[in-house]
Amino acid sequence: MSGNVPVDPETLARVYRSLRLIRRTEEEIARIYPSDKIKSPVHLSIGQESVSVGVCDVLDADDVISATYRGHAAYLAKGGDLNRMMAELYGKGTGCAAGKAGSMHLIDMGANVLGMSAVVGTTIPVAAGYAFALGREGKGRIAASFFGDGATEEGVFSETLNFASLHKLPILFVCENNGFAIHSPTSNRWATERLCERVRTYGIEAKELPDDDVFAIREAAGHAAQAIRGGSGPQFIECKTYRWREHVGPGEDYDDGYRTRDELEAWQARDQVAATGAMLDLAERQAIDDEVEGLIAEAVDFAEQSPWPEPEELYSHVFAD
Ligand SMILES: Cc1ncc(C[n+]2csc(CCOP(=O)(O)OP(=O)(O)O)c2C)c(N)n1
């Protein structure tokens, strides 16, 4: 790993467990996907896990997050229920959205994970609205909103930054800059790469992290969260990261001509799951790996054994009760 952030053994084990759970869950999703048991498109975060894990590790249980259709990592890092996530991907009635929404629309309000959306940028103002309510509540809770580099091109991104700064909302904006919106690199889409500079014009402190070092992300998020709790208003971090798999689906796309395998290999060489695992004592690491495999096997079994939604469920959740 590139960072030199000191870390205590408990944090290391907790961070590794979270990274490993997300990586192995998504690898299992990719393995199952061709069987057609998973009924929704999947946008995998493999390679990007450290952003969700580094940020969520400094949040409290009653803090709130929003994320996107590429949301397995944030959902799990915040403590979303794995069984109900897997059942949701299978379209089963026990899923976290009752089997009606699939991978792109995960939600677990018990873990303070707000509903995700397939529509780029839309969960940013939702998180700000929630942060507005948290500010009025006055209990020191904060919101964190995860989104991709592509989402920063949506008008609602700028509108939300302005509103959040004006009203000093308790919100941490987290841009997962994986360099691409589907197949378009930021260099083809952005007049300048200086995203943080643009954000600062709204009066928001912004920090750019050059790579996906999980402990550097965790440290930056920790400082930002502390400032927000102290009344600073919104904070912004941009984390450079890399999506290892195709935009949507379980496979790779290095033959599509928009990026090279060399680029991937540079990121894989600093894989945060492997790097944090290598810092652990072998027996402790094995115990975590075994626990993670058990949880994933249980979740797959739960999804497979769960019933389909009842036909009469079709009309529930359409309007608020
Ligand atoms: C409003 C809107 N415009 C376009 C799309 C099509 N679309 C789906 S994903 C995507 C790319 C978004 O890229 P980014 O925000 O960087 O997130 P990433 O997929 O890299 O995680 C686009 C353009 C959409 N879903 N919603």
Short mmCIF file of C-alpha atoms and ligand atoms in Angstrom, two decimals:
data_model
loop_
_atom_site.label_atom_id
_atom_site.label_comp_id
_atom_site.label_asym_id
_atom_site.label_seq_id
_atom_site.Cartn_x
_atom_site.Cartn_y
_atom_site.Cartn_z
CA MET A 1 0.00 0.00 0.00
CA SER A 2 1.12 3.53 -0.62
CA GLY A 3 -0.01 5.20 2.58
CA ASN A 4 1.83 5.57 5.85
CA VAL A 5 -1.15 6.16 8.09
CA PRO A 6 -0.61 4.35 11.43
CA VAL A 7 -3.43 1.96 12.26
CA ASP A 8 -4.35 0.04 15.42
CA PRO A 9 -4.91 -3.74 15.23
CA GLU A 10 -8.68 -3.57 15.85
CA THR A 11 -9.20 -1.05 13.07
CA LEU A 12 -7.03 -3.09 10.71
CA ALA A 13 -9.04 -6.26 11.37
CA ARG A 14 -12.39 -4.46 11.05
CA VAL A 15 -11.35 -2.71 7.80
CA TYR A 16 -9.99 -5.93 6.29
CA ARG A 17 -13.15 -7.83 7.22
CA SER A 18 -15.33 -5.22 5.54
CA LEU A 19 -13.15 -5.08 2.39
CA ARG A 20 -13.03 -8.86 2.18
CA LEU A 21 -16.78 -9.26 2.72
CA ILE A 22 -17.56 -6.86 -0.13
CA ARG A 23 -14.95 -8.34 -2.51
CA ARG A 24 -15.99 -11.94 -1.91
CA THR A 25 -19.72 -11.14 -2.03
CA GLU A 26 -19.31 -9.49 -5.42
CA GLU A 27 -17.08 -12.28 -6.73
CA GLU A 28 -19.82 -14.71 -5.69
CA ILE A 29 -22.45 -12.54 -7.44
CA ALA A 30 -20.29 -12.64 -10.60
CA ARG A 31 -20.00 -16.43 -10.31
CA ILE A 32 -23.76 -16.95 -9.88
CA TYR A 33 -24.82 -14.33 -12.45
CA PRO A 34 -24.60 -16.48 -15.63
CA SER A 35 -27.05 -19.00 -14.07
CA ASP A 36 -29.80 -16.35 -14.42
CA LYS A 37 -30.79 -16.80 -10.78
CA ILE A 38 -29.92 -13.14 -10.21
CA LYS A 39 -32.74 -11.21 -11.81
CA SER A 40 -31.31 -7.70 -12.01
CA PRO A 41 -28.34 -6.06 -13.73
CA VAL A 42 -25.33 -5.78 -11.44
CA HIS A 43 -22.81 -2.93 -11.31
CA LEU A 44 -19.87 -4.34 -9.40
CA SER A 45 -17.55 -2.25 -7.20
CA ILE A 46 -14.71 -4.76 -7.32
CA GLY A 47 -11.55 -2.64 -7.05
CA GLN A 48 -13.41 0.32 -5.54
CA GLU A 49 -14.26 -1.15 -2.12
CA SER A 50 -11.81 0.98 -0.13
CA VAL A 51 -13.79 4.18 -0.70
CA SER A 52 -16.95 2.86 0.97
CA VAL A 53 -15.02 1.03 3.66
CA GLY A 54 -12.68 3.91 4.52
CA VAL A 55 -15.56 6.38 4.81
CA CYS A 56 -18.13 4.16 6.54
CA ASP A 57 -15.59 3.07 9.13
CA VAL A 58 -15.60 6.58 10.63
CA LEU A 59 -19.39 6.99 10.56
CA ASP A 60 -21.56 6.19 13.55
CA ALA A 61 -24.34 3.61 13.30
CA ASP A 62 -26.99 6.35 13.32
CA ASP A 63 -25.30 8.39 10.58
CA VAL A 64 -26.92 8.02 7.18
CA ILE A 65 -25.54 7.23 3.73
CA SER A 66 -26.78 7.47 0.17
CA ALA A 67 -25.15 5.74 -2.78
CA THR A 68 -25.82 4.72 -6.37
CA TYR A 69 -26.74 1.74 -8.57
CA ARG A 70 -23.09 0.65 -7.95
CA GLY A 71 -24.04 0.38 -4.30
CA HIS A 72 -23.22 -3.10 -2.94
CA ALA A 73 -20.01 -1.79 -1.33
CA ALA A 74 -21.56 1.20 0.43
CA TYR A 75 -24.57 -0.87 1.57
CA LEU A 76 -22.37 -3.57 3.10
CA ALA A 77 -19.76 -1.17 4.49
CA LYS A 78 -22.52 0.69 6.37
CA GLY A 79 -23.80 -2.58 7.83
CA GLY A 80 -26.69 -3.32 5.46
CA ASP A 81 -28.13 -6.83 5.82
CA LEU A 82 -26.32 -9.24 3.47
CA ASN A 83 -29.08 -11.87 3.37
CA ARG A 84 -31.67 -9.32 2.34
CA MET A 85 -29.32 -7.80 -0.25
CA MET A 86 -28.73 -11.17 -1.88
CA ALA A 87 -32.46 -11.97 -1.82
CA GLU A 88 -33.12 -8.61 -3.49
CA LEU A 89 -30.75 -9.51 -6.33
CA TYR A 90 -32.67 -12.80 -6.73
CA GLY A 91 -35.98 -10.88 -6.83
CA LYS A 92 -37.28 -12.70 -3.77
CA GLY A 93 -39.97 -11.39 -1.41
CA THR A 94 -37.49 -11.33 1.50
CA GLY A 95 -35.24 -8.86 -0.35
CA CYS A 96 -34.40 -5.48 1.15
CA ALA A 97 -36.86 -3.85 -1.30
CA ALA A 98 -39.29 -6.79 -1.22
CA GLY A 99 -37.79 -8.19 -4.43
CA LYS A 100 -39.17 -5.36 -6.54
CA ALA A 101 -36.06 -3.29 -7.11
CA GLY A 102 -32.92 -5.36 -7.59
CA SER A 103 -29.26 -4.53 -7.21
CA MET A 104 -29.54 -0.89 -8.30
CA HIS A 105 -32.05 0.06 -5.59
CA LEU A 106 -30.73 -1.30 -2.32
CA ILE A 107 -32.09 0.09 0.93
CA ASP A 108 -31.75 -0.77 4.62
CA MET A 109 -33.18 1.91 6.86
CA GLY A 110 -32.29 -0.20 9.92
CA ALA A 111 -28.64 0.45 9.05
CA ASN A 112 -29.41 4.02 7.87
CA VAL A 113 -28.76 3.16 4.22
CA LEU A 114 -31.09 5.34 2.14
CA GLY A 115 -32.65 3.94 -1.05
CA MET A 116 -30.33 3.92 -4.06
CA SER A 117 -31.26 4.81 -7.63
CA ALA A 118 -30.40 3.89 -11.21
CA VAL A 119 -30.69 7.52 -12.27
CA VAL A 120 -27.28 9.19 -12.13
CA GLY A 121 -26.95 11.99 -9.56
CA THR A 122 -30.42 11.68 -8.05
CA THR A 123 -29.40 10.43 -4.62
CA ILE A 124 -27.14 13.46 -3.99
CA PRO A 125 -30.03 15.89 -3.26
CA VAL A 126 -31.90 13.15 -1.40
CA ALA A 127 -28.95 12.85 0.97
CA ALA A 128 -28.81 16.64 1.32
CA GLY A 129 -32.51 16.69 2.17
CA TYR A 130 -31.89 14.06 4.81
CA ALA A 131 -28.92 16.08 6.11
CA PHE A 132 -31.20 19.11 6.35
CA ALA A 133 -33.51 17.09 8.60
CA LEU A 134 -30.55 15.78 10.63
CA GLY A 135 -29.35 19.35 11.18
CA ARG A 136 -32.78 20.36 12.47
CA GLU A 137 -32.88 17.27 14.68
CA GLY A 138 -29.71 18.59 16.35
CA LYS A 139 -28.33 15.29 17.64
CA GLY A 140 -25.00 15.50 15.80
CA ARG A 141 -25.85 12.88 13.16
CA ILE A 142 -24.44 13.40 9.68
CA ALA A 143 -25.08 12.12 6.16
CA ALA A 144 -22.54 10.86 3.61
CA SER A 145 -23.37 10.77 -0.08
CA PHE A 146 -21.40 8.51 -2.47
CA PHE A 147 -21.50 9.17 -6.23
CA GLY A 148 -19.34 8.70 -9.32
CA ASP A 149 -17.36 11.22 -11.36
CA GLY A 150 -20.12 11.15 -14.00
CA ALA A 151 -22.68 12.32 -11.46
CA THR A 152 -20.77 15.58 -10.98
CA GLU A 153 -21.87 16.57 -14.50
CA GLU A 154 -25.53 16.53 -13.52
CA GLY A 155 -27.02 19.95 -12.77
CA VAL A 156 -28.38 18.67 -9.49
CA PHE A 157 -24.83 18.12 -8.23
CA SER A 158 -24.06 21.86 -8.43
CA GLU A 159 -27.49 22.81 -7.13
CA THR A 160 -26.99 20.55 -4.13
CA LEU A 161 -23.49 21.85 -3.35
CA ASN A 162 -24.80 25.40 -3.34
CA PHE A 163 -27.80 24.60 -1.14
CA ALA A 164 -25.75 22.46 1.25
CA SER A 165 -23.09 25.13 1.67
CA LEU A 166 -25.61 27.96 2.05
CA HIS A 167 -27.46 26.08 4.80
CA LYS A 168 -24.34 24.50 6.35
CA LEU A 169 -25.81 21.04 6.08
CA PRO A 170 -24.10 18.19 7.96
CA ILE A 171 -23.11 16.22 4.87
CA LEU A 172 -19.96 14.61 3.52
CA PHE A 173 -19.87 14.39 -0.27
CA VAL A 174 -17.75 11.49 -1.52
CA CYS A 175 -16.86 11.34 -5.21
CA GLU A 176 -15.68 7.87 -6.28
CA ASN A 177 -13.65 8.99 -9.27
CA ASN A 178 -12.99 5.77 -11.21
CA GLY A 179 -12.08 7.79 -14.31
CA PHE A 180 -14.99 6.66 -16.50
CA ALA A 181 -18.70 7.24 -17.05
CA ILE A 182 -19.50 3.93 -18.74
CA HIS A 183 -16.79 4.08 -21.47
CA SER A 184 -16.02 7.84 -21.50
CA PRO A 185 -12.91 9.00 -19.64
CA THR A 186 -13.05 12.22 -17.64
CA SER A 187 -10.56 13.77 -20.12
CA ASN A 188 -13.31 13.62 -22.79
CA ARG A 189 -15.96 15.05 -20.48
CA TRP A 190 -14.38 17.59 -18.15
CA ALA A 191 -12.96 20.96 -19.25
CA THR A 192 -10.45 20.57 -16.39
CA GLU A 193 -9.67 17.67 -14.08
CA ARG A 194 -9.69 20.05 -11.11
CA LEU A 195 -12.93 18.87 -9.53
CA CYS A 196 -11.99 19.92 -5.99
CA GLU A 197 -11.19 23.42 -7.20
CA ARG A 198 -14.70 23.66 -8.69
CA VAL A 199 -16.21 22.42 -5.42
CA ARG A 200 -14.28 24.99 -3.35
CA THR A 201 -15.98 27.83 -5.22
CA TYR A 202 -19.12 26.90 -3.27
CA GLY A 203 -17.27 27.53 -0.03
CA ILE A 204 -16.89 23.81 0.65
CA GLU A 205 -13.59 22.32 1.83
CA ALA A 206 -12.49 19.67 -0.64
CA LYS A 207 -9.69 17.12 -0.46
CA GLU A 208 -8.38 15.06 -3.36
CA LEU A 209 -6.98 11.61 -2.61
CA PRO A 210 -4.63 10.43 -5.35
CA ASP A 211 -5.33 6.72 -4.97
CA ASP A 212 -7.50 4.20 -3.14
CA ASP A 213 -5.39 3.72 0.00
CA VAL A 214 -8.05 2.68 2.49
CA PHE A 215 -6.38 4.19 5.55
CA ALA A 216 -5.70 7.50 3.82
CA ILE A 217 -9.37 7.62 2.82
CA ARG A 218 -10.39 6.68 6.35
CA GLU A 219 -8.21 9.43 7.82
CA ALA A 220 -9.51 12.09 5.42
CA ALA A 221 -13.11 11.03 6.05
CA GLY A 222 -12.47 11.08 9.80
CA HIS A 223 -11.22 14.68 9.70
CA ALA A 224 -14.12 15.70 7.47
CA ALA A 225 -16.72 14.00 9.68
CA GLN A 226 -15.25 15.65 12.78
CA ALA A 227 -15.39 19.07 11.13
CA ILE A 228 -19.00 18.50 10.06
CA ARG A 229 -19.99 17.45 13.58
CA GLY A 230 -18.30 20.62 14.80
CA GLY A 231 -20.58 22.73 12.60
CA SER A 232 -18.39 23.32 9.51
CA GLY A 233 -21.18 22.51 7.07
CA PRO A 234 -20.50 20.24 4.12
CA GLN A 235 -17.14 18.69 3.30
CA PHE A 236 -16.04 16.99 0.09
CA ILE A 237 -13.55 14.26 -0.69
CA GLU A 238 -12.62 12.99 -4.13
CA CYS A 239 -11.13 9.48 -4.12
CA LYS A 240 -9.33 8.26 -7.22
CA THR A 241 -10.11 4.59 -7.72
CA TYR A 242 -10.58 2.02 -10.49
CA ARG A 243 -13.44 -0.26 -11.59
CA TRP A 244 -11.92 -3.66 -12.38
CA ARG A 245 -14.96 -5.19 -14.08
CA GLU A 246 -17.18 -3.97 -16.93
CA HIS A 247 -19.58 -1.07 -16.29
CA VAL A 248 -22.53 -3.42 -15.84
CA GLY A 249 -22.36 -7.17 -15.58
CA PRO A 250 -19.98 -9.73 -14.11
CA GLY A 251 -17.27 -9.76 -16.80
CA GLU A 252 -14.25 -7.75 -17.94
CA ASP A 253 -14.13 -5.35 -20.87
CA TYR A 254 -10.45 -4.82 -21.66
CA ASP A 255 -11.05 -5.83 -25.30
CA ASP A 256 -13.61 -3.06 -25.85
CA GLY A 257 -10.88 -0.57 -26.75
CA TYR A 258 -11.56 2.19 -24.23
CA ARG A 259 -8.95 1.19 -21.64
CA THR A 260 -6.03 -1.16 -21.30
CA ARG A 261 -5.20 -4.11 -19.12
CA ASP A 262 -1.93 -2.33 -18.17
CA GLU A 263 -4.03 0.33 -16.46
CA LEU A 264 -5.87 -2.37 -14.51
CA GLU A 265 -2.66 -4.10 -13.49
CA ALA A 266 -1.26 -0.91 -11.98
CA TRP A 267 -4.31 -0.74 -9.67
CA GLN A 268 -4.33 -4.46 -8.96
CA ALA A 269 -0.71 -4.24 -7.80
CA ARG A 270 -1.95 -2.10 -4.92
CA ASP A 271 -5.14 -4.08 -4.23
CA GLN A 272 -6.40 -2.89 -0.85
CA VAL A 273 -8.00 -6.21 0.09
CA ALA A 274 -4.72 -8.05 -0.38
CA ALA A 275 -2.66 -5.23 1.14
CA THR A 276 -4.67 -5.02 4.37
CA GLY A 277 -4.89 -8.82 4.57
CA ALA A 278 -1.09 -9.05 4.34
CA MET A 279 -0.78 -6.77 7.37
CA LEU A 280 -2.68 -9.26 9.54
CA ASP A 281 -1.44 -12.24 11.43
CA LEU A 282 -2.12 -15.34 9.30
CA ALA A 283 -4.41 -17.07 11.80
CA GLU A 284 -6.48 -13.93 12.36
CA ARG A 285 -6.80 -13.41 8.63
CA GLN A 286 -7.89 -17.02 8.12
CA ALA A 287 -10.54 -16.68 10.83
CA ILE A 288 -11.95 -13.57 9.13
CA ASP A 289 -11.90 -15.24 5.71
CA ASP A 290 -13.74 -18.28 7.11
CA GLU A 291 -16.34 -16.10 8.78
CA VAL A 292 -16.88 -14.14 5.55
CA GLU A 293 -17.29 -17.32 3.48
CA GLY A 294 -19.85 -18.57 6.00
CA LEU A 295 -21.85 -15.34 5.81
CA ILE A 296 -21.89 -15.38 2.00
CA ALA A 297 -22.91 -19.04 1.81
CA GLU A 298 -25.71 -18.30 4.28
CA ALA A 299 -26.86 -15.30 2.21
CA VAL A 300 -26.92 -17.27 -1.04
CA ASP A 301 -28.83 -20.06 0.68
CA PHE A 302 -31.27 -17.53 2.15
CA ALA A 303 -31.86 -16.01 -1.29
CA GLU A 304 -32.32 -19.39 -2.97
CA GLN A 305 -34.70 -20.74 -0.31
CA SER A 306 -36.77 -17.55 -0.04
CA PRO A 307 -40.20 -17.38 -1.69
CA TRP A 308 -41.06 -15.19 -4.65
CA PRO A 309 -43.18 -12.14 -3.81
CA GLU A 310 -46.91 -12.93 -3.74
CA PRO A 311 -48.82 -11.66 -6.82
CA GLU A 312 -50.97 -9.39 -4.64
CA GLU A 313 -47.75 -7.65 -3.51
CA LEU A 314 -47.63 -6.04 -6.96
CA TYR A 315 -49.78 -3.14 -5.79
CA SER A 316 -48.20 -2.58 -2.38
CA HIS A 317 -45.55 0.13 -1.89
CA VAL A 318 -46.92 2.08 -4.85
CA PHE A 319 -48.37 4.86 -2.70
CA ALA A 320 -47.46 5.79 0.88
CA ASP A 321 -49.87 4.24 3.38
C1 LIG B 1 -29.65 10.84 -15.54
C2 LIG B 1 -28.97 9.68 -16.19
N1 LIG B 1 -28.24 9.89 -17.30
C3 LIG B 1 -27.62 8.85 -17.90
C4 LIG B 1 -27.73 7.58 -17.38
C5 LIG B 1 -26.99 6.43 -18.05
N2 LIG B 1 -25.83 6.06 -17.23
C6 LIG B 1 -25.90 5.03 -16.39
S1 LIG B 1 -24.49 4.84 -15.53
C7 LIG B 1 -23.76 6.15 -16.29
C8 LIG B 1 -22.34 6.55 -15.96
C9 LIG B 1 -22.20 7.23 -14.65
O1 LIG B 1 -20.85 7.30 -14.31
P1 LIG B 1 -20.36 7.64 -12.87
O2 LIG B 1 -21.27 8.62 -12.22
O3 LIG B 1 -18.93 8.02 -12.97
O4 LIG B 1 -20.51 6.28 -12.05
P2 LIG B 1 -19.87 4.84 -12.25
O5 LIG B 1 -20.83 4.05 -13.12
O6 LIG B 1 -18.52 5.01 -12.85
O7 LIG B 1 -19.83 4.25 -10.88
C10 LIG B 1 -24.63 6.73 -17.20
C11 LIG B 1 -24.29 7.89 -18.05
C12 LIG B 1 -28.52 7.39 -16.24
N3 LIG B 1 -28.67 6.19 -15.66
N4 LIG B 1 -29.11 8.45 -15.63
#
